[in-house]
mmCIF file of C-alpha atoms (C1' of nucleotides) in Angstrom:
data_model
loop_
_atom_site.group_PDB
_atom_site.id
_atom_site.type_symbol
_atom_site.label_atom_id
_atom_site.label_comp_id
_atom_site.label_asym_id
_atom_site.label_seq_id
_atom_site.Cartn_x
_atom_site.Cartn_y
_atom_site.Cartn_z
ATOM 1 C CA UNK A 18 119.242 83.074 88.831
ATOM 2 C CA UNK A 19 122.756 82.611 90.218
ATOM 3 C CA UNK A 20 124.739 79.383 90.618
ATOM 4 C CA UNK A 21 122.791 78.528 93.782
ATOM 5 C CA UNK A 22 119.529 78.574 91.881
ATOM 6 C CA UNK A 23 118.408 81.516 93.978
ATOM 7 C CA UNK A 24 117.291 84.725 92.375
ATOM 8 C CA UNK A 25 119.225 87.756 93.609
ATOM 9 C CA UNK A 26 116.022 89.777 93.300
ATOM 10 C CA UNK A 27 112.955 87.614 93.634
ATOM 11 C CA UNK A 28 110.617 90.635 93.586
ATOM 12 C CA UNK A 29 111.858 91.729 90.165
ATOM 13 C CA UNK A 30 111.639 88.195 88.783
ATOM 14 C CA UNK A 31 108.064 87.930 89.960
ATOM 15 C CA UNK A 32 107.295 91.283 88.390
ATOM 16 C CA UNK A 33 108.640 90.353 84.988
ATOM 17 C CA UNK A 34 106.911 86.973 85.091
ATOM 18 C CA UNK A 35 103.693 88.722 85.956
ATOM 19 C CA UNK A 36 104.104 91.383 83.303
ATOM 20 C CA UNK A 37 104.718 88.729 80.702
ATOM 21 C CA UNK A 38 101.739 86.613 81.744
ATOM 22 C CA UNK A 39 99.408 89.603 81.854
ATOM 23 C CA UNK A 40 100.485 90.932 78.447
ATOM 24 C CA UNK A 41 100.227 87.464 76.952
ATOM 25 C CA UNK A 42 96.603 87.368 78.057
ATOM 26 C CA UNK A 43 95.801 90.912 76.943
ATOM 27 C CA UNK A 44 95.869 92.588 80.369
ATOM 28 C CA UNK A 45 97.960 95.558 81.444
ATOM 29 C CA UNK A 46 100.574 95.459 84.138
ATOM 30 C CA UNK A 47 99.596 97.710 87.085
ATOM 31 C CA UNK A 48 101.009 98.193 90.553
ATOM 32 C CA UNK A 49 97.751 96.981 92.117
ATOM 33 C CA UNK A 50 97.987 93.667 90.258
ATOM 34 C CA UNK A 51 101.679 93.408 91.096
ATOM 35 C CA UNK A 52 100.984 93.958 94.794
ATOM 36 C CA UNK A 53 98.244 91.322 94.823
ATOM 37 C CA UNK A 54 100.521 88.872 93.014
ATOM 38 C CA UNK A 55 103.443 89.532 95.357
ATOM 39 C CA UNK A 56 101.261 88.986 98.388
ATOM 40 C CA UNK A 57 99.905 85.711 97.028
ATOM 41 C CA UNK A 58 103.491 84.563 96.543
ATOM 42 C CA UNK A 59 104.564 85.620 100.020
ATOM 43 C CA UNK A 60 102.087 83.392 101.844
ATOM 44 C CA UNK A 61 101.600 79.646 102.118
ATOM 45 C CA UNK A 62 98.005 80.179 103.203
ATOM 46 C CA UNK A 63 95.479 80.532 100.450
ATOM 47 C CA UNK A 64 93.968 83.878 101.308
ATOM 48 C CA UNK A 65 90.474 85.170 100.578
ATOM 49 C CA UNK A 66 89.950 88.388 98.593
ATOM 50 C CA UNK A 67 89.257 90.182 101.867
ATOM 51 C CA UNK A 68 92.551 88.944 103.329
ATOM 52 C CA UNK A 69 94.429 90.029 100.212
ATOM 53 C CA UNK A 70 92.714 93.407 100.467
ATOM 54 C CA UNK A 71 93.623 94.090 104.090
ATOM 55 C CA UNK A 72 97.262 93.168 103.509
ATOM 56 C CA UNK A 73 97.816 94.902 100.178
ATOM 57 C CA UNK A 74 96.147 97.974 101.636
ATOM 58 C CA UNK A 75 99.205 98.416 103.859
ATOM 59 C CA UNK A 76 101.306 98.960 100.731
ATOM 60 C CA UNK A 77 98.710 100.715 98.577
ATOM 61 C CA UNK A 78 96.305 102.386 101.019
ATOM 62 C CA UNK A 79 94.040 103.667 98.258
ATOM 63 C CA UNK A 80 93.327 100.238 96.755
ATOM 64 C CA UNK A 81 89.700 99.148 96.828
ATOM 65 C CA UNK A 82 88.216 95.721 97.420
ATOM 66 C CA UNK A 83 86.691 95.810 93.925
ATOM 67 C CA UNK A 84 90.153 96.303 92.449
ATOM 68 C CA UNK A 85 91.428 93.325 94.423
ATOM 69 C CA UNK A 86 88.646 91.184 92.971
ATOM 70 C CA UNK A 87 89.429 92.444 89.475
ATOM 71 C CA UNK A 88 93.161 91.855 89.986
ATOM 72 C CA UNK A 89 92.532 88.300 91.174
ATOM 73 C CA UNK A 90 90.331 87.708 88.144
ATOM 74 C CA UNK A 91 93.104 88.989 85.862
ATOM 75 C CA UNK A 92 95.699 86.757 87.562
ATOM 76 C CA UNK A 93 93.476 83.705 87.190
ATOM 77 C CA UNK A 94 92.763 84.547 83.577
ATOM 78 C CA UNK A 95 96.462 85.093 82.885
ATOM 79 C CA UNK A 96 97.142 81.649 84.321
ATOM 80 C CA UNK A 97 99.284 82.705 87.280
ATOM 81 C CA UNK A 98 96.742 82.041 90.023
ATOM 82 C CA UNK A 99 93.834 79.716 90.728
ATOM 83 C CA UNK A 100 90.547 80.235 92.480
ATOM 84 C CA UNK A 101 89.652 77.600 95.065
ATOM 85 C CA UNK A 102 86.012 76.902 95.851
ATOM 86 C CA UNK A 103 84.475 76.320 99.228
ATOM 87 C CA UNK A 104 81.012 75.248 100.361
ATOM 88 C CA UNK A 105 80.773 78.070 102.853
ATOM 89 C CA UNK A 106 82.473 81.414 102.992
ATOM 90 C CA UNK A 107 84.527 83.266 100.414
ATOM 91 C CA UNK A 108 86.748 81.842 97.661
ATOM 92 C CA UNK A 109 90.460 81.421 98.252
ATOM 93 C CA UNK A 110 93.342 82.048 95.875
ATOM 94 C CA UNK A 111 96.441 80.028 95.102
ATOM 95 C CA UNK A 112 99.416 81.110 93.017
ATOM 96 C CA UNK A 113 101.263 77.779 92.932
ATOM 97 C CA UNK A 114 100.627 76.825 89.358
ATOM 98 C CA UNK A 115 102.270 73.409 89.414
ATOM 99 C CA UNK A 116 99.763 70.625 90.085
ATOM 100 C CA UNK A 117 99.542 69.802 93.757
ATOM 101 C CA UNK A 118 97.153 68.551 96.423
ATOM 102 C CA UNK A 119 95.391 70.382 99.237
ATOM 103 C CA UNK A 120 94.279 69.837 102.820
ATOM 104 C CA UNK A 121 91.049 71.586 103.755
ATOM 105 C CA UNK A 122 89.799 72.315 107.280
ATOM 106 C CA UNK A 123 86.043 71.813 107.432
ATOM 107 C CA UNK A 124 85.783 74.044 110.478
ATOM 108 C CA UNK A 125 87.627 77.168 109.350
ATOM 109 C CA UNK A 126 87.630 76.698 105.581
ATOM 110 C CA UNK A 127 91.397 77.153 105.509
ATOM 111 C CA UNK A 128 93.380 75.372 102.823
ATOM 112 C CA UNK A 129 97.053 74.346 102.791
ATOM 113 C CA UNK A 130 99.287 72.693 100.237
ATOM 114 C CA UNK A 131 100.371 69.098 100.719
ATOM 115 C CA UNK A 132 104.063 68.242 100.239
ATOM 116 C CA UNK A 133 103.054 64.962 98.564
ATOM 117 C CA UNK A 134 104.419 64.790 95.007
ATOM 118 C CA UNK A 135 101.734 65.101 92.355
ATOM 119 C CA UNK A 136 101.035 61.865 90.529
ATOM 120 C CA UNK A 137 100.006 62.579 86.914
ATOM 121 C CA UNK A 138 99.029 58.948 86.434
ATOM 122 C CA UNK A 139 96.736 58.667 89.439
ATOM 123 C CA UNK A 140 93.512 58.545 87.432
ATOM 124 C CA UNK A 141 94.940 55.786 85.254
ATOM 125 C CA UNK A 142 95.965 53.848 88.342
ATOM 126 C CA UNK A 143 92.464 54.209 89.756
ATOM 127 C CA UNK A 144 90.938 52.936 86.529
ATOM 128 C CA UNK A 145 92.962 52.584 83.317
ATOM 129 C CA UNK A 146 89.836 53.059 81.212
ATOM 130 C CA UNK A 147 88.418 56.062 83.067
ATOM 131 C CA UNK A 148 89.804 58.960 81.057
ATOM 132 C CA UNK A 149 89.374 57.130 77.763
ATOM 133 C CA UNK A 150 85.778 56.349 78.661
ATOM 134 C CA UNK A 151 84.988 59.943 79.628
ATOM 135 C CA UNK A 152 86.518 61.259 76.426
ATOM 136 C CA UNK A 153 84.479 58.756 74.429
ATOM 137 C CA UNK A 154 81.366 60.178 76.085
ATOM 138 C CA UNK A 155 82.414 63.628 74.906
ATOM 139 C CA UNK A 156 83.813 64.870 78.198
ATOM 140 C CA UNK A 157 87.211 66.459 77.740
ATOM 141 C CA UNK A 158 89.370 65.786 80.797
ATOM 142 C CA UNK A 159 91.748 68.641 81.599
ATOM 143 C CA UNK A 160 92.851 67.788 85.144
ATOM 144 C CA UNK A 161 91.946 66.169 88.412
ATOM 145 C CA UNK A 162 91.827 67.543 91.944
ATOM 146 C CA UNK A 163 92.423 65.764 95.178
ATOM 147 C CA UNK A 164 92.083 67.150 98.661
ATOM 148 C CA UNK A 165 92.348 65.702 102.118
ATOM 149 C CA UNK A 166 89.589 66.975 104.376
ATOM 150 C CA UNK A 167 89.358 67.072 108.145
ATOM 151 C CA UNK A 168 89.869 69.344 111.093
ATOM 152 C CA UNK A 169 92.719 71.429 112.425
ATOM 153 C CA UNK A 170 93.128 71.389 116.193
ATOM 154 C CA UNK A 171 90.882 73.793 118.120
ATOM 155 C CA UNK A 172 92.507 77.158 118.430
ATOM 156 C CA UNK B 25 63.261 43.933 100.053
ATOM 157 C CA UNK B 26 62.125 40.887 98.079
ATOM 158 C CA UNK B 27 64.223 37.986 96.791
ATOM 159 C CA UNK B 28 65.406 40.083 93.854
ATOM 160 C CA UNK B 29 66.890 42.679 96.184
ATOM 161 C CA UNK B 30 64.411 45.217 94.887
ATOM 162 C CA UNK B 31 62.170 47.105 97.242
ATOM 163 C CA UNK B 32 58.475 46.712 96.371
ATOM 164 C CA UNK B 33 57.929 50.292 97.546
ATOM 165 C CA UNK B 34 61.062 52.375 97.239
ATOM 166 C CA UNK B 35 59.236 55.581 98.210
ATOM 167 C CA UNK B 36 58.197 54.179 101.568
ATOM 168 C CA UNK B 37 61.687 52.834 102.238
ATOM 169 C CA UNK B 38 63.154 56.229 101.542
ATOM 170 C CA UNK B 39 60.632 57.828 103.836
ATOM 171 C CA UNK B 40 61.399 55.581 106.768
ATOM 172 C CA UNK B 41 65.139 55.939 106.212
ATOM 173 C CA UNK B 42 64.697 59.687 106.159
ATOM 174 C CA UNK B 43 62.453 59.741 109.231
ATOM 175 C CA UNK B 44 64.977 57.690 111.139
ATOM 176 C CA UNK B 45 67.933 59.850 110.110
ATOM 177 C CA UNK B 46 66.130 63.087 110.921
ATOM 178 C CA UNK B 47 64.926 61.903 114.329
ATOM 179 C CA UNK B 48 68.377 60.562 115.129
ATOM 180 C CA UNK B 49 69.762 64.058 114.537
ATOM 181 C CA UNK B 50 66.986 65.843 116.452
ATOM 182 C CA UNK B 51 64.991 67.090 113.450
ATOM 183 C CA UNK B 52 61.320 66.508 112.711
ATOM 184 C CA UNK B 53 60.040 64.626 109.701
ATOM 185 C CA UNK B 54 58.009 66.927 107.416
ATOM 186 C CA UNK B 55 56.538 66.497 103.965
ATOM 187 C CA UNK B 56 58.709 69.343 102.647
ATOM 188 C CA UNK B 57 61.879 67.543 103.743
ATOM 189 C CA UNK B 58 60.545 64.254 102.401
ATOM 190 C CA UNK B 59 59.832 65.819 99.006
ATOM 191 C CA UNK B 60 63.311 67.351 98.823
ATOM 192 C CA UNK B 61 64.884 64.024 99.781
ATOM 193 C CA UNK B 62 62.818 62.072 97.257
ATOM 194 C CA UNK B 63 63.782 64.452 94.489
ATOM 195 C CA UNK B 64 67.483 64.229 95.335
ATOM 196 C CA UNK B 65 67.166 60.448 95.101
ATOM 197 C CA UNK B 66 65.320 60.558 91.805
ATOM 198 C CA UNK B 67 68.089 62.327 89.913
ATOM 199 C CA UNK B 68 71.646 61.469 88.984
ATOM 200 C CA UNK B 69 72.436 65.145 88.486
ATOM 201 C CA UNK B 70 73.452 67.023 91.568
ATOM 202 C CA UNK B 71 70.903 69.816 91.611
ATOM 203 C CA UNK B 72 71.200 73.304 93.035
ATOM 204 C CA UNK B 73 68.746 74.575 95.673
ATOM 205 C CA UNK B 74 66.947 76.513 92.952
ATOM 206 C CA UNK B 75 66.584 73.352 90.839
ATOM 207 C CA UNK B 76 65.272 71.424 93.837
ATOM 208 C CA UNK B 77 62.846 74.262 94.484
ATOM 209 C CA UNK B 78 61.392 74.395 91.001
ATOM 210 C CA UNK B 79 60.865 70.637 90.895
ATOM 211 C CA UNK B 80 59.512 70.112 94.399
ATOM 212 C CA UNK B 81 57.184 73.038 93.817
ATOM 213 C CA UNK B 82 55.276 70.860 91.345
ATOM 214 C CA UNK B 83 54.372 68.532 94.226
ATOM 215 C CA UNK B 84 54.071 71.117 97.000
ATOM 216 C CA UNK B 85 53.189 74.400 95.280
ATOM 217 C CA UNK B 86 53.277 76.384 98.516
ATOM 218 C CA UNK B 87 56.875 75.468 99.386
ATOM 219 C CA UNK B 88 59.284 78.380 99.580
ATOM 220 C CA UNK B 89 62.915 78.586 98.513
ATOM 221 C CA UNK B 90 63.895 79.323 102.119
ATOM 222 C CA UNK B 91 62.287 76.062 103.191
ATOM 223 C CA UNK B 92 64.219 74.203 100.500
ATOM 224 C CA UNK B 93 67.458 75.670 101.859
ATOM 225 C CA UNK B 94 66.464 74.717 105.415
ATOM 226 C CA UNK B 95 65.471 71.216 104.289
ATOM 227 C CA UNK B 96 68.792 70.726 102.514
ATOM 228 C CA UNK B 97 70.601 71.909 105.634
ATOM 229 C CA UNK B 98 68.642 69.400 107.727
ATOM 230 C CA UNK B 99 69.429 66.567 105.299
ATOM 231 C CA UNK B 100 73.132 67.413 105.337
ATOM 232 C CA UNK B 101 73.125 67.630 109.123
ATOM 233 C CA UNK B 102 71.250 64.334 109.393
ATOM 234 C CA UNK B 103 73.939 62.748 107.236
ATOM 235 C CA UNK B 104 71.729 61.777 104.287
ATOM 236 C CA UNK B 105 72.984 64.382 101.819
ATOM 237 C CA UNK B 106 76.151 66.314 101.066
ATOM 238 C CA UNK B 107 76.739 69.853 99.903
ATOM 239 C CA UNK B 108 79.152 70.220 96.989
ATOM 240 C CA UNK B 109 81.084 73.447 96.572
ATOM 241 C CA UNK B 110 81.779 75.287 93.367
ATOM 242 C CA UNK B 111 83.942 78.283 92.502
ATOM 243 C CA UNK B 112 81.153 80.001 90.675
ATOM 244 C CA UNK B 113 77.432 79.676 90.953
ATOM 245 C CA UNK B 114 75.297 77.994 93.591
ATOM 246 C CA UNK B 115 76.096 74.907 95.674
ATOM 247 C CA UNK B 116 74.928 71.489 94.546
ATOM 248 C CA UNK B 117 73.531 68.630 96.589
ATOM 249 C CA UNK B 118 74.252 64.920 96.539
ATOM 250 C CA UNK B 119 72.369 62.192 98.381
ATOM 251 C CA UNK B 120 74.695 59.278 97.557
ATOM 252 C CA UNK B 121 76.276 58.797 100.926
ATOM 253 C CA UNK B 122 78.751 56.102 99.977
ATOM 254 C CA UNK B 123 82.175 57.527 99.123
ATOM 255 C CA UNK B 124 82.541 58.147 95.425
ATOM 256 C CA UNK B 125 84.262 60.392 92.907
ATOM 257 C CA UNK B 126 82.908 63.203 90.750
ATOM 258 C CA UNK B 127 83.372 64.726 87.310
ATOM 259 C CA UNK B 128 82.902 68.477 87.153
ATOM 260 C CA UNK B 129 82.274 70.561 84.050
ATOM 261 C CA UNK B 130 84.156 73.834 84.300
ATOM 262 C CA UNK B 131 81.840 75.471 81.812
ATOM 263 C CA UNK B 132 78.408 74.713 83.257
ATOM 264 C CA UNK B 133 79.324 73.800 86.847
ATOM 265 C CA UNK B 134 77.471 70.512 86.488
ATOM 266 C CA UNK B 135 78.668 67.538 88.491
ATOM 267 C CA UNK B 136 78.189 63.824 87.842
ATOM 268 C CA UNK B 137 79.176 60.684 89.712
ATOM 269 C CA UNK B 138 81.972 58.488 88.419
ATOM 270 C CA UNK B 139 81.376 54.725 88.232
ATOM 271 C CA UNK B 140 84.982 54.144 89.363
ATOM 272 C CA UNK B 141 85.058 52.135 92.611
ATOM 273 C CA UNK B 142 86.157 54.196 95.590
ATOM 274 C CA UNK B 143 89.619 53.304 96.848
ATOM 275 C CA UNK B 144 89.843 53.804 100.623
ATOM 276 C CA UNK B 145 93.602 53.288 100.512
ATOM 277 C CA UNK B 146 94.350 55.877 97.828
ATOM 278 C CA UNK B 147 95.985 58.388 100.189
ATOM 279 C CA UNK B 148 98.227 55.660 101.577
ATOM 280 C CA UNK B 149 99.196 54.636 98.071
ATOM 281 C CA UNK B 150 100.035 58.223 97.219
ATOM 282 C CA UNK B 151 102.207 58.551 100.304
ATOM 283 C CA UNK B 152 102.173 55.951 103.087
ATOM 284 C CA UNK B 153 103.196 58.555 105.645
ATOM 285 C CA UNK B 154 100.785 61.297 104.602
ATOM 286 C CA UNK B 155 97.873 60.683 106.957
ATOM 287 C CA UNK B 156 100.137 59.779 109.850
ATOM 288 C CA UNK B 157 102.118 62.954 109.294
ATOM 289 C CA UNK B 158 99.025 65.162 109.142
ATOM 290 C CA UNK B 159 97.654 63.616 112.324
ATOM 291 C CA UNK B 160 100.996 64.202 114.041
ATOM 292 C CA UNK B 161 100.665 67.866 113.125
ATOM 293 C CA UNK B 162 97.268 67.935 114.802
ATOM 294 C CA UNK B 163 95.162 67.715 111.644
ATOM 295 C CA UNK B 164 92.454 65.108 111.962
ATOM 296 C CA UNK B 165 91.844 63.488 108.582
ATOM 297 C CA UNK B 166 88.213 62.498 108.038
ATOM 298 C CA UNK B 167 88.097 61.868 104.296
ATOM 299 C CA UNK B 168 89.503 62.730 100.917
ATOM 300 C CA UNK B 169 87.849 64.035 97.778
ATOM 301 C CA UNK B 170 88.810 63.471 94.198
ATOM 302 C CA UNK B 171 87.228 64.951 91.119
ATOM 303 C CA UNK B 172 87.987 64.865 87.444
ATOM 304 C CA UNK B 173 87.595 68.273 85.853
ATOM 305 C CA UNK B 174 87.107 69.255 82.246
ATOM 306 C CA UNK B 175 84.452 70.187 79.752
ATOM 307 C CA UNK B 176 81.287 68.591 78.460
ATOM 308 C CA UNK B 177 80.702 68.940 74.742
ATOM 309 C CA UNK B 178 79.114 72.212 73.612
ATOM 310 C CA UNK B 179 75.365 71.966 73.701
ATOM 311 C "C1'" DA C 23 96.012 109.959 72.248
ATOM 312 C "C1'" DT C 24 93.860 105.866 73.147
ATOM 313 C "C1'" DC C 25 92.007 102.470 75.702
ATOM 314 C "C1'" DC C 26 92.406 100.058 80.066
ATOM 315 C "C1'" DT C 27 92.220 100.293 84.922
ATOM 316 C "C1'" DT C 28 91.039 102.342 89.303
ATOM 317 C "C1'" DG C 29 88.038 103.518 93.154
ATOM 318 C "C1'" DC C 30 83.680 104.503 94.557
ATOM 319 C "C1'" DA C 31 78.933 103.392 95.132
ATOM 320 C "C1'" DA C 32 75.208 100.744 93.762
ATOM 321 C "C1'" DA C 33 73.488 96.387 92.118
ATOM 322 C "C1'" DG C 34 73.457 91.307 91.945
ATOM 323 C "C1'" DC C 35 73.187 86.593 93.328
ATOM 324 C "C1'" DA C 36 73.107 82.906 96.693
ATOM 325 C "C1'" DT C 37 71.924 82.103 101.111
ATOM 326 C "C1'" DT C 38 70.336 83.137 105.852
ATOM 327 C "C1'" DT C 39 67.415 85.181 109.314
ATOM 328 C "C1'" DG C 40 63.282 87.097 111.959
ATOM 329 C "C1'" DC C 41 58.839 86.363 112.799
ATOM 330 C "C1'" DA C 42 53.705 85.217 112.905
ATOM 331 C "C1'" DG C 43 51.013 81.445 111.748
ATOM 332 C "C1'" DT C 44 50.920 76.298 111.247
ATOM 333 C "C1'" DC C 45 52.113 71.586 111.898
ATOM 334 C "C1'" DA C 46 54.355 67.373 114.087
ATOM 335 C "C1'" DC C 47 54.628 64.888 118.120
ATOM 336 C "C1'" DG D 11 49.687 71.715 124.231
ATOM 337 C "C1'" DT D 12 54.389 72.538 123.214
ATOM 338 C "C1'" DG D 13 58.071 73.386 120.519
ATOM 339 C "C1'" DA D 14 59.747 72.926 115.921
ATOM 340 C "C1'" DC D 15 58.766 74.136 111.098
ATOM 341 C "C1'" DT D 16 56.881 76.851 107.247
ATOM 342 C "C1'" DG D 17 56.475 80.731 104.212
ATOM 343 C "C1'" DC D 18 57.075 85.337 103.591
ATOM 344 C "C1'" DA D 19 59.922 89.337 103.385
ATOM 345 C "C1'" DA D 20 63.881 91.615 104.742
ATOM 346 C "C1'" DA D 21 68.742 91.188 105.689
ATOM 347 C "C1'" DT D 22 73.300 89.401 104.912
ATOM 348 C "C1'" DG D 23 77.759 88.114 102.775
ATOM 349 C "C1'" DC D 24 80.438 87.737 98.813
ATOM 350 C "C1'" DT D 25 81.193 89.343 94.370
ATOM 351 C "C1'" DT D 26 80.276 92.019 90.185
ATOM 352 C "C1'" DT D 27 79.099 96.151 87.601
ATOM 353 C "C1'" DG D 28 78.586 101.144 85.943
ATOM 354 C "C1'" DC D 29 80.833 105.111 85.662
ATOM 355 C "C1'" DA D 30 83.905 109.327 85.985
ATOM 356 C "C1'" DA D 31 88.670 110.258 86.843
ATOM 357 C "C1'" DG D 32 93.408 108.634 86.411
ATOM 358 C "C1'" DG D 33 97.143 105.651 84.459
ATOM 359 C "C1'" DA D 34 99.677 102.466 81.052
ATOM 360 C "C1'" DT D 35 101.368 101.918 76.423
#
DNA sequence: ATCCTTGCAAAGCATTTGCAGTCAC
DNA sequence: GTGACTGCAAATGCTTTGCAAGGAT
């Protein structure tokens, strides 16, 4: 980082972060995983495996869809990406690892990040005894998720 | 309903509610759909299609898994059930149509309802300009979802 | 040198579809 | 009687797996 807080070489920073995270979790650093990670970071959409595949293919033409799936699994396991569920259609992947909220389009399945600041105390505000009560019942609370659902304009 | 607010024949009430909802949405009332709906109402778990199938099969041995899927689709379309997504494993179904929150076990995929009262103003509390801002960008907000995630005790 | 990862093809799981016979209205 | 629904089997879409060849440490 320089005095402006901007990395002079964001690609290299990402690479060393990735290498570290992968090694920490017992995975090897490979160019396929690096390319998948870079692409996830370059987009604000939350792409599907197929979307990752067709983009990364432009850089590494020999990459296979199976390798993309395995790379995404490694990234999730290494804690640098998250898998987002959907009722219909394929899973989507997110590499913003700070807690944040999503908007989901029920028509297209697309997901975007919300700019709204994450409120760590939201569950307590909803019900001060909620987490305590769940833990007492043996459920270990690790997080909460909130998403706004609706429809994007017709395209 | 009697003076205690308890239906003397809950099964019949469910049936007429279901018949009405299905007809309203252009579907026919069938015993397969009724059996699926009754089972969804009888459980606080949110079963998968396969779980619905194996239970309803005890009442209607000839029912097929495809019919269960079609019945669940009809119930969702008629607005008397909801499909819940999950990152791994099959979808789960919920027939509580009032807004409420969920707890999800990351290990088993199981989902339960939270007793916490639903707060219709939660998004506004999080950010008073959020919904307005999304609508201005052409996104039509229809609802929000919140779930607590974590782990049930080892079984 | 060792063990992990890749790319391919085949398998797997959840869900949907096509269709002949059956049922609801 | 008509059109929708059922049950079966086959097809589909997304994802995972097995394996021989290649790559990372």
